[in-house]
Every structure is written in structure tokens, then in C-alpha cells.
């Protein structure tokens, strides 16, 4: 696999963002329990620090292979320790 990522983190700000792309010769899909070949992934991620140990995350992935296009939207909270 090969990938590139660009992250923006303004100084003094409580939010950060990331934009990237990756290529994988094959990728195992845990939800469908199968393998996919020649997968291109493009993603956007944003996170917001609510305090010194709590962070909210939001991410969007666009994956393309020879057969289909997949969209994934994820959100969550992290406790940092």
C-alpha cells in the first residue's frame, strides 16, 4: 500500500483536520468478510478537542475498487490518557 496525508492544525485552536489518499493492492473487509483488490481510498477527517482528555472525531472515506464504490461515515468520541 501507499498513501499520503495532509493535516491542518491551527496553533491555539481546538480543532484539526486531515485530508488524504491511499492505494492498497488488496484490502480485507471485516464487515463483509472478503478481500478486495486495487483499492483507492480518499478520506477527510476532523476532530475537536473538548478538553484535555476528551476528543470528538468525524471521518468520511470514499473507497473505489474494480467492482464498486463504497462510502463510509464515522463519528466517535475518544478519551485520551
Coordinates of C-alpha atoms in Angstrom, one line a residue:
X1 CA 0.0 0.0 0.0
X2 CA 1.0 3.6 -0.5
X3 CA -0.6 6.8 0.9
X4 CA -0.3 10.5 1.5
X5 CA -1.9 12.7 4.2
X6 CA -2.1 16.5 4.7
X7 CA -3.1 17.6 8.2
X8 CA -4.0 21.1 9.3
X9 CA -3.7 22.0 12.9
X10 CA -4.0 25.8 13.6
X11 CA -2.0 26.9 16.5
X12 CA -4.1 27.7 19.6
X13 CA -7.2 26.1 18.0
X14 CA -9.1 23.2 19.5
X15 CA -9.8 21.5 16.1
X16 CA -7.7 19.8 13.5
X17 CA -8.4 18.3 10.1
X18 CA -6.8 15.8 7.7
X19 CA -7.2 15.0 4.0
X20 CA -5.6 12.1 2.4
X21 CA -5.4 9.3 -0.2
X22 CA -4.2 5.7 -0.1
X23 CA -3.8 2.8 -2.6
X24 CA -3.9 -0.8 -1.5
X25 CA -3.1 -3.8 -3.7
X26 CA -5.6 -5.7 -1.6
X27 CA -7.7 -4.9 1.4
X28 CA -9.6 -7.2 3.7
X29 CA -13.2 -6.0 4.5
X30 CA -14.1 -7.0 8.1
X31 CA -17.8 -6.2 7.7
X32 CA -18.3 -8.4 4.6
X33 CA -15.5 -10.9 5.3
X34 CA -14.0 -10.7 1.9
X35 CA -10.9 -9.3 0.1
X36 CA -10.9 -6.5 -2.4
X37 CA -8.1 -5.8 -4.9
X38 CA -6.8 -2.5 -6.3
X39 CA -8.5 -0.2 -3.7
X40 CA -8.2 3.5 -3.9
X41 CA -9.2 5.4 -0.7
X42 CA -9.8 9.1 -0.3
X43 CA -10.6 10.4 3.2
X44 CA -11.4 13.5 5.2
X45 CA -11.1 13.6 9.0
X46 CA -11.9 16.3 11.5
X47 CA -11.5 16.2 15.3
X48 CA -12.4 18.7 18.0
X49 CA -10.8 18.8 21.5
X50 CA -13.5 19.3 24.1
X51 CA -11.0 19.3 26.9
X52 CA -7.6 17.9 27.9
X53 CA -8.7 14.3 27.7
X54 CA -11.9 14.3 25.5
X55 CA -12.0 14.5 21.7
X56 CA -14.8 14.2 19.2
X57 CA -14.0 12.6 15.8
X58 CA -15.7 12.7 12.4
X59 CA -14.5 11.0 9.3
X60 CA -15.6 10.2 5.7
X61 CA -14.0 7.6 3.5
X62 CA -14.6 7.0 -0.2
X63 CA -13.2 3.7 -1.5
X64 CA -13.2 2.5 -5.1
X65 CA -12.2 -0.8 -6.4
X66 CA -12.8 -2.7 -9.7
X67 CA -16.3 -3.6 -8.8
X68 CA -17.9 -0.8 -6.8
X69 CA -17.6 2.4 -4.8
X70 CA -18.0 2.5 -1.0
X71 CA -18.9 5.4 1.2
X72 CA -18.2 5.3 5.0
X73 CA -19.1 8.0 7.6
X74 CA -17.8 7.5 11.1
X75 CA -18.2 9.5 14.2
X76 CA -17.0 9.0 17.7
X77 CA -15.6 10.2 21.0
X78 CA -12.1 9.5 22.4
X79 CA -10.9 9.5 25.9
X80 CA -7.2 10.4 25.8
X81 CA -4.9 9.2 28.6

